[in-house]
Amino acid sequence: MSSTKPVVVSLVVGGEARFVTEVAPAADAESLHPAVSELIRHLQACLGRPVSWFDRRTHRPELARLVLKLDVLSGLAAEAFRIDAEPGAVTLCASTVSGLEHAVHYFLEQAFGVRWLWPGALGTVTPAAKEVRWPVGSQTHAPSFAWRRLWIGGSWWEESDAYLGEQKHGGVSVDSLEALFRWHRRLRLGGLNIADGHRWGEICSPLRYGESHPEYFAMVGGVRDTQWHDGKHGNQPCTSNPDVVRVVADYIKAQFRARPELDAFSIACNDGSGFCECAPCQAIDDWAESAEHKDHEFDALTAEGPNLGKDKKRVLTDRMVLFANQIAERVGEEFPDKLLLMLIYSFYRTPPKRVSLHGKAIAQFCSMTFSHTDAKVFDAEMRSFERLSKNAKHLGIYDYYVNGKNGTLPRGFARTASRSIRKYHALGARYFSTQAGLDFAIGGFVYYYTARLLWDIRADVDDVLHDYCRAGFGAGAEAVAKYLQAFMDRWETLWPALPSPKPSMEALAGVLYPSEWRGERRNELDEALKLAGDDAAAAGRVRFLIEGLDFLDLLIDACDAANAAFAHLDAPAAAIARAACTRKALIEWVDAHRDGFWISAAWFDYQRLTRSGLLGQPLPSEARCG
């Protein structure tokens, strides 16, 4: 008689656990804590009881072994993992702790249906385990992008980075930020450890060098810009000065010595303008006709493009690439395996003409995926990126999922992001980061889907949307899917039809999402809440989305009222009073929702307070809201 080998390993049968948990090597379990704790925490939530541990002396062969194995000799890449299943055992294997943590999260998703829709307990889905099986065989997984970051580093709100800025200006607690970063790990974000973002103010501050070495700083209008501004703007480098190259290289080498875990360090200059006008610097620049980028969508939206509207423009890309190359040569002498990160941005966003970027530097192209619903914009962006790909070995993307000019307005661009990120990947991009916030109640799905896509470039947006809604919203899943799809349909239809350059989001908010349209979305969420019934977790998640829609209603009311109040110098008192009242109601709502994941309160404030946003403009003194 012939016997048929089992094709699955049964781990849970009829709600009863049929496995024991093992850590190998057991003598190193403490160092594997990030992976072990995640596995145990979620298994216990799904099983409703503590896990049982493997013991060689008392093991019952009818129980499968679920093995968490760190095998440093496996030959697996740093983030890759392998899951081997044979009768009686399922082994999650990796060569690093981070790879093992990826394996745990993937296994929990696939075997137990665990999902992390957004940060925190409400966004965590741990369904009761009834029947859990794993197919016999071996499968290996590795990320599509080497660096996957939905967050930003470097100076953001003046000299503060986003981590500190969210606490100082956004009112976000350390606990919430830790929940955010846990969510990042659970969605298998991460990869290389890169100190990214604008770093010049950190590397060469005028507070340190302004008096002693004014020659380190840009010549602007015949004067060295050594007066400290805000830590993020101005005080740009004199990139043709060899001493500046030495100072930057020495600082980065010191960082790599102090923080050996870093894989790369950004040499991005400060934000905005104020670049050096000395003769040696300008001699490197390219003076070109501006037709190529005149009214370019990215430049228009950021208002930081190279001399927009002028017949000629000074393109600084060759200057910046040469500067980066000189630094890379110096750093590479001591750290040949480390990388530099260079933004391709603003006055140096046009691909270089006469020089290619050093092989140890990442060219991080700045783009706004949400604007790619316009076919002309998409085509122009991809042409620029393809040209860049011919002049750089390492290619990255810096995307603006949230932007100072656009604030925290919801934009349904997940399908658009799918197309753009796939195209970037096809052209060679392997590094991706975004300006992202905490706006999960109004923009959470695009974050969730992007994380999926960065890990597996094959992830289909419709499949992920269906799974997202099914996992999180119970019987209300179909209504929630309709709600989220409506935002995507609206964005993809209306955004390209708007005139270019686009006005601010504050001016567009009521046009994008008029009252009747928002009423239809509220009906969909009300229906989802009704269908969720006694499913408290699903109902709680629907209410979370409803609060995001509440914010959108308040935001648009405030924007419409402010637009009406500022439309004429002699606006009637009633219009001014309405603007004051709607603004007050909006800000009170934001203040009550700062510490959480409904909206990006800090980005909302950043837009209105630092970018001269409409909602930050002072109303006439006689305005009253009583």
PDB file of C-alpha atoms in Angstrom, residues 167-440:
ATOM      1  CA  GLN A 167       5.716  66.244  19.847  1.00  0.00           C
ATOM      2  CA  LYS A 168       6.566  69.976  20.029  1.00  0.00           C
ATOM      3  CA  HIS A 169       4.036  71.292  17.534  1.00  0.00           C
ATOM      4  CA  GLY A 170       1.581  68.480  16.840  1.00  0.00           C
ATOM      5  CA  GLY A 171       0.775  67.511  20.424  1.00  0.00           C
ATOM      6  CA  VAL A 172       1.495  63.840  19.725  1.00  0.00           C
ATOM      7  CA  SER A 173       2.628  61.611  22.593  1.00  0.00           C
ATOM      8  CA  VAL A 174       5.660  59.357  22.614  1.00  0.00           C
ATOM      9  CA  ASP A 175       3.286  56.388  22.998  1.00  0.00           C
ATOM     10  CA  SER A 176       1.500  57.298  19.764  1.00  0.00           C
ATOM     11  CA  LEU A 177       4.766  57.691  17.887  1.00  0.00           C
ATOM     12  CA  GLU A 178       5.947  54.329  19.191  1.00  0.00           C
ATOM     13  CA  ALA A 179       2.669  52.817  17.977  1.00  0.00           C
ATOM     14  CA  LEU A 180       3.311  54.386  14.576  1.00  0.00           C
ATOM     15  CA  PHE A 181       6.797  52.920  14.335  1.00  0.00           C
ATOM     16  CA  ARG A 182       5.504  49.496  15.426  1.00  0.00           C
ATOM     17  CA  TRP A 183       2.988  49.724  12.595  1.00  0.00           C
ATOM     18  CA  HIS A 184       5.837  50.484  10.206  1.00  0.00           C
ATOM     19  CA  ARG A 185       7.661  47.319  11.262  1.00  0.00           C
ATOM     20  CA  ARG A 186       4.504  45.207  11.081  1.00  0.00           C
ATOM     21  CA  LEU A 187       3.891  46.322   7.507  1.00  0.00           C
ATOM     22  CA  ARG A 188       7.514  45.326   6.766  1.00  0.00           C
ATOM     23  CA  LEU A 189       8.668  48.859   6.147  1.00  0.00           C
ATOM     24  CA  GLY A 190      12.284  49.655   6.879  1.00  0.00           C
ATOM     25  CA  GLY A 191      15.194  48.101   5.060  1.00  0.00           C
ATOM     26  CA  LEU A 192      18.343  50.179   4.969  1.00  0.00           C
ATOM     27  CA  ASN A 193      18.953  52.466   7.916  1.00  0.00           C
ATOM     28  CA  ILE A 194      19.255  55.901   6.317  1.00  0.00           C
ATOM     29  CA  ALA A 195      19.560  59.275   8.009  1.00  0.00           C
ATOM     30  CA  ASP A 196      17.517  61.094   5.379  1.00  0.00           C
ATOM     31  CA  GLY A 197      16.092  64.534   4.734  1.00  0.00           C
ATOM     32  CA  HIS A 198      17.570  68.043   4.888  1.00  0.00           C
ATOM     33  CA  ARG A 199      20.811  67.732   6.898  1.00  0.00           C
ATOM     34  CA  TRP A 200      22.975  70.731   5.967  1.00  0.00           C
ATOM     35  CA  GLY A 201      21.809  72.713   9.003  1.00  0.00           C
ATOM     36  CA  GLU A 202      22.968  69.834  11.188  1.00  0.00           C
ATOM     37  CA  ILE A 203      26.259  69.285   9.374  1.00  0.00           C
ATOM     38  CA  CYS A 204      27.401  72.892   9.117  1.00  0.00           C
ATOM     39  CA  SER A 205      25.364  75.242  11.285  1.00  0.00           C
ATOM     40  CA  PRO A 206      26.082  78.980  11.169  1.00  0.00           C
ATOM     41  CA  LEU A 207      25.803  78.860  14.965  1.00  0.00           C
ATOM     42  CA  ARG A 208      29.049  76.891  14.903  1.00  0.00           C
ATOM     43  CA  TYR A 209      30.877  78.157  11.830  1.00  0.00           C
ATOM     44  CA  GLY A 210      29.206  81.451  10.936  1.00  0.00           C
ATOM     45  CA  GLU A 211      31.729  83.746  12.622  1.00  0.00           C
ATOM     46  CA  SER A 212      34.850  81.642  12.260  1.00  0.00           C
ATOM     47  CA  HIS A 213      34.319  80.457   8.686  1.00  0.00           C
ATOM     48  CA  PRO A 214      31.870  82.648   6.768  1.00  0.00           C
ATOM     49  CA  GLU A 215      33.428  81.320   3.549  1.00  0.00           C
ATOM     50  CA  TYR A 216      31.631  77.999   4.173  1.00  0.00           C
ATOM     51  CA  PHE A 217      28.296  79.643   3.412  1.00  0.00           C
ATOM     52  CA  ALA A 218      26.570  80.840   0.260  1.00  0.00           C
ATOM     53  CA  MET A 219      27.341  84.230  -1.227  1.00  0.00           C
ATOM     54  CA  VAL A 220      23.922  85.846  -1.722  1.00  0.00           C
ATOM     55  CA  GLY A 221      23.711  89.386  -3.049  1.00  0.00           C
ATOM     56  CA  GLY A 222      27.418  89.849  -2.433  1.00  0.00           C
ATOM     57  CA  VAL A 223      27.226  88.842   1.245  1.00  0.00           C
ATOM     58  CA  ARG A 224      27.921  85.502   2.933  1.00  0.00           C
ATOM     59  CA  ASP A 225      24.681  84.154   4.415  1.00  0.00           C
ATOM     60  CA  THR A 226      25.905  83.454   7.947  1.00  0.00           C
ATOM     61  CA  GLN A 227      22.978  84.827   9.969  1.00  0.00           C
ATOM     62  CA  TRP A 228      21.048  81.861  11.412  1.00  0.00           C
ATOM     63  CA  HIS A 229      17.518  81.690  10.003  1.00  0.00           C
ATOM     64  CA  ASP A 230      15.521  78.748  11.323  1.00  0.00           C
ATOM     65  CA  GLY A 231      17.767  75.703  10.946  1.00  0.00           C
ATOM     66  CA  LYS A 232      16.031  74.559   7.754  1.00  0.00           C
ATOM     67  CA  HIS A 233      16.158  77.453   5.292  1.00  0.00           C
ATOM     68  CA  GLY A 234      18.940  79.670   3.997  1.00  0.00           C
ATOM     69  CA  ASN A 235      22.572  79.330   5.136  1.00  0.00           C
ATOM     70  CA  GLN A 236      23.268  77.170   2.070  1.00  0.00           C
ATOM     71  CA  PRO A 237      26.816  75.882   1.388  1.00  0.00           C
ATOM     72  CA  CYS A 238      29.428  77.311  -0.898  1.00  0.00           C
ATOM     73  CA  THR A 239      29.744  74.020  -2.767  1.00  0.00           C
ATOM     74  CA  SER A 240      32.862  75.008  -4.731  1.00  0.00           C
ATOM     75  CA  ASN A 241      34.895  75.523  -1.546  1.00  0.00           C
ATOM     76  CA  PRO A 242      37.090  72.422  -0.961  1.00  0.00           C
ATOM     77  CA  ASP A 243      37.052  73.085   2.792  1.00  0.00           C
ATOM     78  CA  VAL A 244      33.255  72.675   2.770  1.00  0.00           C
ATOM     79  CA  VAL A 245      33.668  69.287   1.083  1.00  0.00           C
ATOM     80  CA  ARG A 246      36.112  68.305   3.824  1.00  0.00           C
ATOM     81  CA  VAL A 247      33.821  69.513   6.638  1.00  0.00           C
ATOM     82  CA  VAL A 248      30.857  67.571   5.272  1.00  0.00           C
ATOM     83  CA  ALA A 249      32.860  64.403   4.663  1.00  0.00           C
ATOM     84  CA  ASP A 250      34.442  64.545   8.115  1.00  0.00           C
ATOM     85  CA  TYR A 251      31.045  64.976   9.754  1.00  0.00           C
ATOM     86  CA  ILE A 252      29.525  62.032   7.885  1.00  0.00           C
ATOM     87  CA  LYS A 253      32.508  59.814   8.691  1.00  0.00           C
ATOM     88  CA  ALA A 254      32.122  60.747  12.349  1.00  0.00           C
ATOM     89  CA  GLN A 255      28.452  59.797  12.156  1.00  0.00           C
ATOM     90  CA  PHE A 256      29.288  56.402  10.666  1.00  0.00           C
ATOM     91  CA  ARG A 257      31.843  55.784  13.403  1.00  0.00           C
ATOM     92  CA  ALA A 258      29.383  56.763  16.128  1.00  0.00           C
ATOM     93  CA  ARG A 259      26.435  54.944  14.536  1.00  0.00           C
ATOM     94  CA  PRO A 260      27.728  51.866  12.711  1.00  0.00           C
ATOM     95  CA  GLU A 261      24.128  50.719  12.177  1.00  0.00           C
ATOM     96  CA  LEU A 262      23.638  53.505   9.601  1.00  0.00           C
ATOM     97  CA  ASP A 263      23.774  52.428   5.963  1.00  0.00           C
ATOM     98  CA  ALA A 264      23.566  55.892   4.442  1.00  0.00           C
ATOM     99  CA  PHE A 265      23.576  59.567   5.370  1.00  0.00           C
ATOM    100  CA  SER A 266      21.903  62.462   3.572  1.00  0.00           C
ATOM    101  CA  ILE A 267      23.897  65.407   2.274  1.00  0.00           C
ATOM    102  CA  ALA A 268      20.729  67.284   1.295  1.00  0.00           C
ATOM    103  CA  CYS A 269      21.107  71.049   1.526  1.00  0.00           C
ATOM    104  CA  ASN A 270      18.642  73.226   3.369  1.00  0.00           C
ATOM    105  CA  ASP A 271      15.170  73.706   1.956  1.00  0.00           C
ATOM    106  CA  GLY A 272      14.189  76.616  -0.252  1.00  0.00           C
ATOM    107  CA  SER A 273      16.541  78.962  -2.096  1.00  0.00           C
ATOM    108  CA  GLY A 274      19.557  81.125  -1.239  1.00  0.00           C
ATOM    109  CA  PHE A 275      22.209  79.166  -3.138  1.00  0.00           C
ATOM    110  CA  CYS A 276      25.717  80.453  -3.608  1.00  0.00           C
ATOM    111  CA  GLU A 277      26.302  83.107  -6.250  1.00  0.00           C
ATOM    112  CA  CYS A 278      30.098  83.219  -6.106  1.00  0.00           C
ATOM    113  CA  ALA A 279      31.861  82.934  -9.469  1.00  0.00           C
ATOM    114  CA  PRO A 280      33.302  79.400  -8.953  1.00  0.00           C
ATOM    115  CA  CYS A 281      29.877  78.006  -7.983  1.00  0.00           C
ATOM    116  CA  GLN A 282      28.016  79.673 -10.827  1.00  0.00           C
ATOM    117  CA  ALA A 283      30.625  78.529 -13.324  1.00  0.00           C
ATOM    118  CA  ILE A 284      29.430  74.950 -12.822  1.00  0.00           C
ATOM    119  CA  ASP A 285      25.745  75.736 -13.317  1.00  0.00           C
ATOM    120  CA  ASP A 286      23.666  75.241 -16.433  1.00  0.00           C
ATOM    121  CA  TRP A 287      21.779  78.241 -17.737  1.00  0.00           C
ATOM    122  CA  ALA A 288      18.947  76.846 -19.808  1.00  0.00           C
ATOM    123  CA  GLU A 289      15.700  77.767 -21.453  1.00  0.00           C
ATOM    124  CA  SER A 290      12.876  77.313 -18.962  1.00  0.00           C
ATOM    125  CA  ALA A 291      10.356  75.861 -21.428  1.00  0.00           C
ATOM    126  CA  GLU A 292      11.171  72.319 -20.328  1.00  0.00           C
ATOM    127  CA  HIS A 293       9.837  72.886 -16.826  1.00  0.00           C
ATOM    128  CA  LYS A 294       7.749  76.019 -17.146  1.00  0.00           C
ATOM    129  CA  ASP A 295       4.542  75.589 -15.126  1.00  0.00           C
ATOM    130  CA  HIS A 296       5.782  72.167 -14.114  1.00  0.00           C
ATOM    131  CA  GLU A 297       3.262  70.542 -11.791  1.00  0.00           C
ATOM    132  CA  PHE A 298       5.763  69.736  -9.058  1.00  0.00           C
ATOM    133  CA  ASP A 299       7.363  73.178  -9.082  1.00  0.00           C
ATOM    134  CA  ALA A 300       3.996  74.910  -9.127  1.00  0.00           C
ATOM    135  CA  LEU A 301       2.656  72.876  -6.221  1.00  0.00           C
ATOM    136  CA  THR A 302       5.718  73.373  -4.043  1.00  0.00           C
ATOM    137  CA  ALA A 303       6.329  76.970  -5.155  1.00  0.00           C
ATOM    138  CA  GLU A 304      10.044  76.136  -4.927  1.00  0.00           C
ATOM    139  CA  GLY A 305      10.902  75.641  -8.581  1.00  0.00           C
ATOM    140  CA  PRO A 306      13.841  77.257 -10.394  1.00  0.00           C
ATOM    141  CA  ASN A 307      12.866  80.828 -11.278  1.00  0.00           C
ATOM    142  CA  LEU A 308       9.353  79.930 -12.426  1.00  0.00           C
ATOM    143  CA  GLY A 309       7.968  82.238 -15.059  1.00  0.00           C
ATOM    144  CA  LYS A 310      11.353  83.639 -16.184  1.00  0.00           C
ATOM    145  CA  ASP A 311      12.811  83.168 -19.634  1.00  0.00           C
ATOM    146  CA  LYS A 312      16.007  81.707 -18.248  1.00  0.00           C
ATOM    147  CA  LYS A 313      16.698  79.551 -15.253  1.00  0.00           C
ATOM    148  CA  ARG A 314      19.827  78.542 -13.399  1.00  0.00           C
ATOM    149  CA  VAL A 315      19.916  74.765 -12.987  1.00  0.00           C
ATOM    150  CA  LEU A 316      22.126  73.696 -10.085  1.00  0.00           C
ATOM    151  CA  THR A 317      22.088  69.926 -10.627  1.00  0.00           C
ATOM    152  CA  ASP A 318      25.619  69.606 -12.035  1.00  0.00           C
ATOM    153  CA  ARG A 319      26.938  71.719  -9.159  1.00  0.00           C
ATOM    154  CA  MET A 320      25.206  69.548  -6.568  1.00  0.00           C
ATOM    155  CA  VAL A 321      26.242  66.269  -8.199  1.00  0.00           C
ATOM    156  CA  LEU A 322      29.876  67.355  -8.368  1.00  0.00           C
ATOM    157  CA  PHE A 323      29.672  68.380  -4.691  1.00  0.00           C
ATOM    158  CA  ALA A 324      28.199  64.981  -3.772  1.00  0.00           C
ATOM    159  CA  ASN A 325      30.836  63.133  -5.766  1.00  0.00           C
ATOM    160  CA  GLN A 326      33.691  64.873  -3.974  1.00  0.00           C
ATOM    161  CA  ILE A 327      32.156  64.034  -0.594  1.00  0.00           C
ATOM    162  CA  ALA A 328      31.546  60.423  -1.627  1.00  0.00           C
ATOM    163  CA  GLU A 329      35.197  60.012  -2.609  1.00  0.00           C
ATOM    164  CA  ARG A 330      36.366  61.176   0.806  1.00  0.00           C
ATOM    165  CA  VAL A 331      33.815  59.155   2.783  1.00  0.00           C
ATOM    166  CA  GLY A 332      34.443  56.054   0.684  1.00  0.00           C
ATOM    167  CA  GLU A 333      38.105  55.960   1.648  1.00  0.00           C
ATOM    168  CA  GLU A 334      37.102  54.929   5.174  1.00  0.00           C
ATOM    169  CA  PHE A 335      33.608  53.539   4.583  1.00  0.00           C
ATOM    170  CA  PRO A 336      33.504  51.864   1.156  1.00  0.00           C
ATOM    171  CA  ASP A 337      30.255  50.037   1.964  1.00  0.00           C
ATOM    172  CA  LYS A 338      28.266  53.087   3.067  1.00  0.00           C
ATOM    173  CA  LEU A 339      26.090  55.287   0.862  1.00  0.00           C
ATOM    174  CA  LEU A 340      25.223  58.970   0.633  1.00  0.00           C
ATOM    175  CA  LEU A 341      21.737  60.257  -0.109  1.00  0.00           C
ATOM    176  CA  MET A 342      21.264  63.235  -2.416  1.00  0.00           C
ATOM    177  CA  LEU A 343      17.936  64.903  -3.137  1.00  0.00           C
ATOM    178  CA  ILE A 344      17.123  65.679  -6.769  1.00  0.00           C
ATOM    179  CA  TYR A 345      14.965  68.642  -5.906  1.00  0.00           C
ATOM    180  CA  SER A 346      13.935  72.235  -6.584  1.00  0.00           C
ATOM    181  CA  PHE A 347      16.760  74.107  -8.351  1.00  0.00           C
ATOM    182  CA  TYR A 348      18.571  70.815  -8.875  1.00  0.00           C
ATOM    183  CA  ARG A 349      15.662  68.614  -9.918  1.00  0.00           C
ATOM    184  CA  THR A 350      16.495  68.594 -13.618  1.00  0.00           C
ATOM    185  CA  PRO A 351      18.733  65.566 -14.388  1.00  0.00           C
ATOM    186  CA  PRO A 352      22.457  66.428 -14.675  1.00  0.00           C
ATOM    187  CA  LYS A 353      23.951  67.154 -18.074  1.00  0.00           C
ATOM    188  CA  ARG A 354      27.730  66.956 -17.732  1.00  0.00           C
ATOM    189  CA  VAL A 355      28.398  64.668 -14.782  1.00  0.00           C
ATOM    190  CA  SER A 356      27.052  61.403 -13.356  1.00  0.00           C
ATOM    191  CA  LEU A 357      26.445  60.740  -9.694  1.00  0.00           C
ATOM    192  CA  HIS A 358      29.057  58.751  -7.778  1.00  0.00           C
ATOM    193  CA  GLY A 359      28.356  55.026  -7.480  1.00  0.00           C
ATOM    194  CA  LYS A 360      28.134  55.311  -3.690  1.00  0.00           C
ATOM    195  CA  ALA A 361      25.370  57.919  -3.699  1.00  0.00           C
ATOM    196  CA  ILE A 362      21.597  57.557  -4.052  1.00  0.00           C
ATOM    197  CA  ALA A 363      19.832  60.017  -6.350  1.00  0.00           C
ATOM    198  CA  GLN A 364      16.493  60.597  -4.595  1.00  0.00           C
ATOM    199  CA  PHE A 365      14.065  62.132  -7.090  1.00  0.00           C
ATOM    200  CA  CYS A 366      11.376  64.322  -5.524  1.00  0.00           C
ATOM    201  CA  SER A 367       7.906  63.777  -6.913  1.00  0.00           C
ATOM    202  CA  MET A 368       4.225  64.088  -6.064  1.00  0.00           C
ATOM    203  CA  THR A 369       2.466  60.854  -6.910  1.00  0.00           C
ATOM    204  CA  PHE A 370      -0.938  62.304  -6.099  1.00  0.00           C
ATOM    205  CA  SER A 371      -0.578  64.619  -9.110  1.00  0.00           C
ATOM    206  CA  HIS A 372       0.089  61.735 -11.501  1.00  0.00           C
ATOM    207  CA  THR A 373      -3.608  61.254 -12.228  1.00  0.00           C
ATOM    208  CA  ASP A 374      -2.901  63.858 -14.901  1.00  0.00           C
ATOM    209  CA  ALA A 375      -1.398  61.883 -17.794  1.00  0.00           C
ATOM    210  CA  LYS A 376       0.753  64.816 -18.918  1.00  0.00           C
ATOM    211  CA  VAL A 377       2.265  65.163 -15.464  1.00  0.00           C
ATOM    212  CA  PHE A 378       2.862  61.421 -15.184  1.00  0.00           C
ATOM    213  CA  ASP A 379       4.589  61.305 -18.574  1.00  0.00           C
ATOM    214  CA  ALA A 380       6.774  64.336 -17.795  1.00  0.00           C
ATOM    215  CA  GLU A 381       7.811  62.906 -14.430  1.00  0.00           C
ATOM    216  CA  MET A 382       8.741  59.547 -15.884  1.00  0.00           C
ATOM    217  CA  ARG A 383      10.745  61.138 -18.680  1.00  0.00           C
ATOM    218  CA  SER A 384      12.732  63.102 -16.110  1.00  0.00           C
ATOM    219  CA  PHE A 385      13.277  60.058 -13.949  1.00  0.00           C
ATOM    220  CA  GLU A 386      14.339  57.940 -16.916  1.00  0.00           C
ATOM    221  CA  ARG A 387      16.915  60.584 -17.857  1.00  0.00           C
ATOM    222  CA  LEU A 388      18.136  60.593 -14.267  1.00  0.00           C
ATOM    223  CA  SER A 389      18.464  56.802 -14.334  1.00  0.00           C
ATOM    224  CA  LYS A 390      21.146  57.133 -17.008  1.00  0.00           C
ATOM    225  CA  ASN A 391      23.284  59.253 -14.661  1.00  0.00           C
ATOM    226  CA  ALA A 392      22.952  57.434 -11.333  1.00  0.00           C
ATOM    227  CA  LYS A 393      23.544  53.863 -10.190  1.00  0.00           C
ATOM    228  CA  HIS A 394      21.308  54.059  -7.110  1.00  0.00           C
ATOM    229  CA  LEU A 395      17.843  55.540  -7.640  1.00  0.00           C
ATOM    230  CA  GLY A 396      15.319  56.601  -5.049  1.00  0.00           C
ATOM    231  CA  ILE A 397      12.027  58.454  -4.729  1.00  0.00           C
ATOM    232  CA  TYR A 398      11.027  61.139  -2.245  1.00  0.00           C
ATOM    233  CA  ASP A 399       7.243  61.440  -2.448  1.00  0.00           C
ATOM    234  CA  TYR A 400       4.880  64.032  -1.002  1.00  0.00           C
ATOM    235  CA  TYR A 401       1.965  62.076   0.396  1.00  0.00           C
ATOM    236  CA  VAL A 402       1.485  65.043   2.753  1.00  0.00           C
ATOM    237  CA  ASN A 403       2.792  68.475   1.819  1.00  0.00           C
ATOM    238  CA  GLY A 404       3.050  71.833   3.522  1.00  0.00           C
ATOM    239  CA  LYS A 405       1.040  73.534   0.819  1.00  0.00           C
ATOM    240  CA  ASN A 406      -1.582  70.793   0.680  1.00  0.00           C
ATOM    241  CA  GLY A 407      -1.925  70.104   4.376  1.00  0.00           C
ATOM    242  CA  THR A 408      -3.893  67.090   5.475  1.00  0.00           C
ATOM    243  CA  LEU A 409      -6.665  67.105   2.870  1.00  0.00           C
ATOM    244  CA  PRO A 410      -7.652  63.544   1.831  1.00  0.00           C
ATOM    245  CA  ARG A 411      -6.614  62.488  -1.643  1.00  0.00           C
ATOM    246  CA  GLY A 412      -7.663  59.155  -3.118  1.00  0.00           C
ATOM    247  CA  PHE A 413      -4.563  58.313  -5.125  1.00  0.00           C
ATOM    248  CA  ALA A 414      -3.838  54.676  -4.199  1.00  0.00           C
ATOM    249  CA  ARG A 415      -4.481  53.459  -7.753  1.00  0.00           C
ATOM    250  CA  THR A 416      -2.339  56.281  -9.096  1.00  0.00           C
ATOM    251  CA  ALA A 417       0.431  55.385  -6.656  1.00  0.00           C
ATOM    252  CA  SER A 418       0.265  51.798  -7.854  1.00  0.00           C
ATOM    253  CA  ARG A 419       1.033  52.824 -11.425  1.00  0.00           C
ATOM    254  CA  SER A 420       3.732  55.338 -10.527  1.00  0.00           C
ATOM    255  CA  ILE A 421       5.624  53.182  -8.027  1.00  0.00           C
ATOM    256  CA  ARG A 422       5.585  50.217 -10.402  1.00  0.00           C
ATOM    257  CA  LYS A 423       7.010  52.426 -13.139  1.00  0.00           C
ATOM    258  CA  TYR A 424       9.698  53.828 -10.843  1.00  0.00           C
ATOM    259  CA  HIS A 425      10.631  50.281  -9.871  1.00  0.00           C
ATOM    260  CA  ALA A 426      10.786  49.221 -13.515  1.00  0.00           C
ATOM    261  CA  LEU A 427      13.186  52.121 -14.182  1.00  0.00           C
ATOM    262  CA  GLY A 428      15.474  50.965 -11.389  1.00  0.00           C
ATOM    263  CA  ALA A 429      14.292  52.698  -8.201  1.00  0.00           C
ATOM    264  CA  ARG A 430      14.988  50.625  -5.080  1.00  0.00           C
ATOM    265  CA  TYR A 431      14.735  53.313  -2.388  1.00  0.00           C
ATOM    266  CA  PHE A 432      11.461  55.010  -1.448  1.00  0.00           C
ATOM    267  CA  SER A 433      10.417  57.455   1.257  1.00  0.00           C
ATOM    268  CA  THR A 434       7.530  59.850   1.730  1.00  0.00           C
ATOM    269  CA  GLN A 435       6.406  62.881   3.597  1.00  0.00           C
ATOM    270  CA  ALA A 436       3.747  61.092   5.601  1.00  0.00           C
ATOM    271  CA  GLY A 437       1.648  61.997   8.592  1.00  0.00           C
ATOM    272  CA  LEU A 438      -0.773  60.485  11.064  1.00  0.00           C
ATOM    273  CA  ASP A 439      -3.876  61.019   8.898  1.00  0.00           C
ATOM    274  CA  PHE A 440      -5.078  57.409   8.857  1.00  0.00           C
TER     275      PHE A 440
END
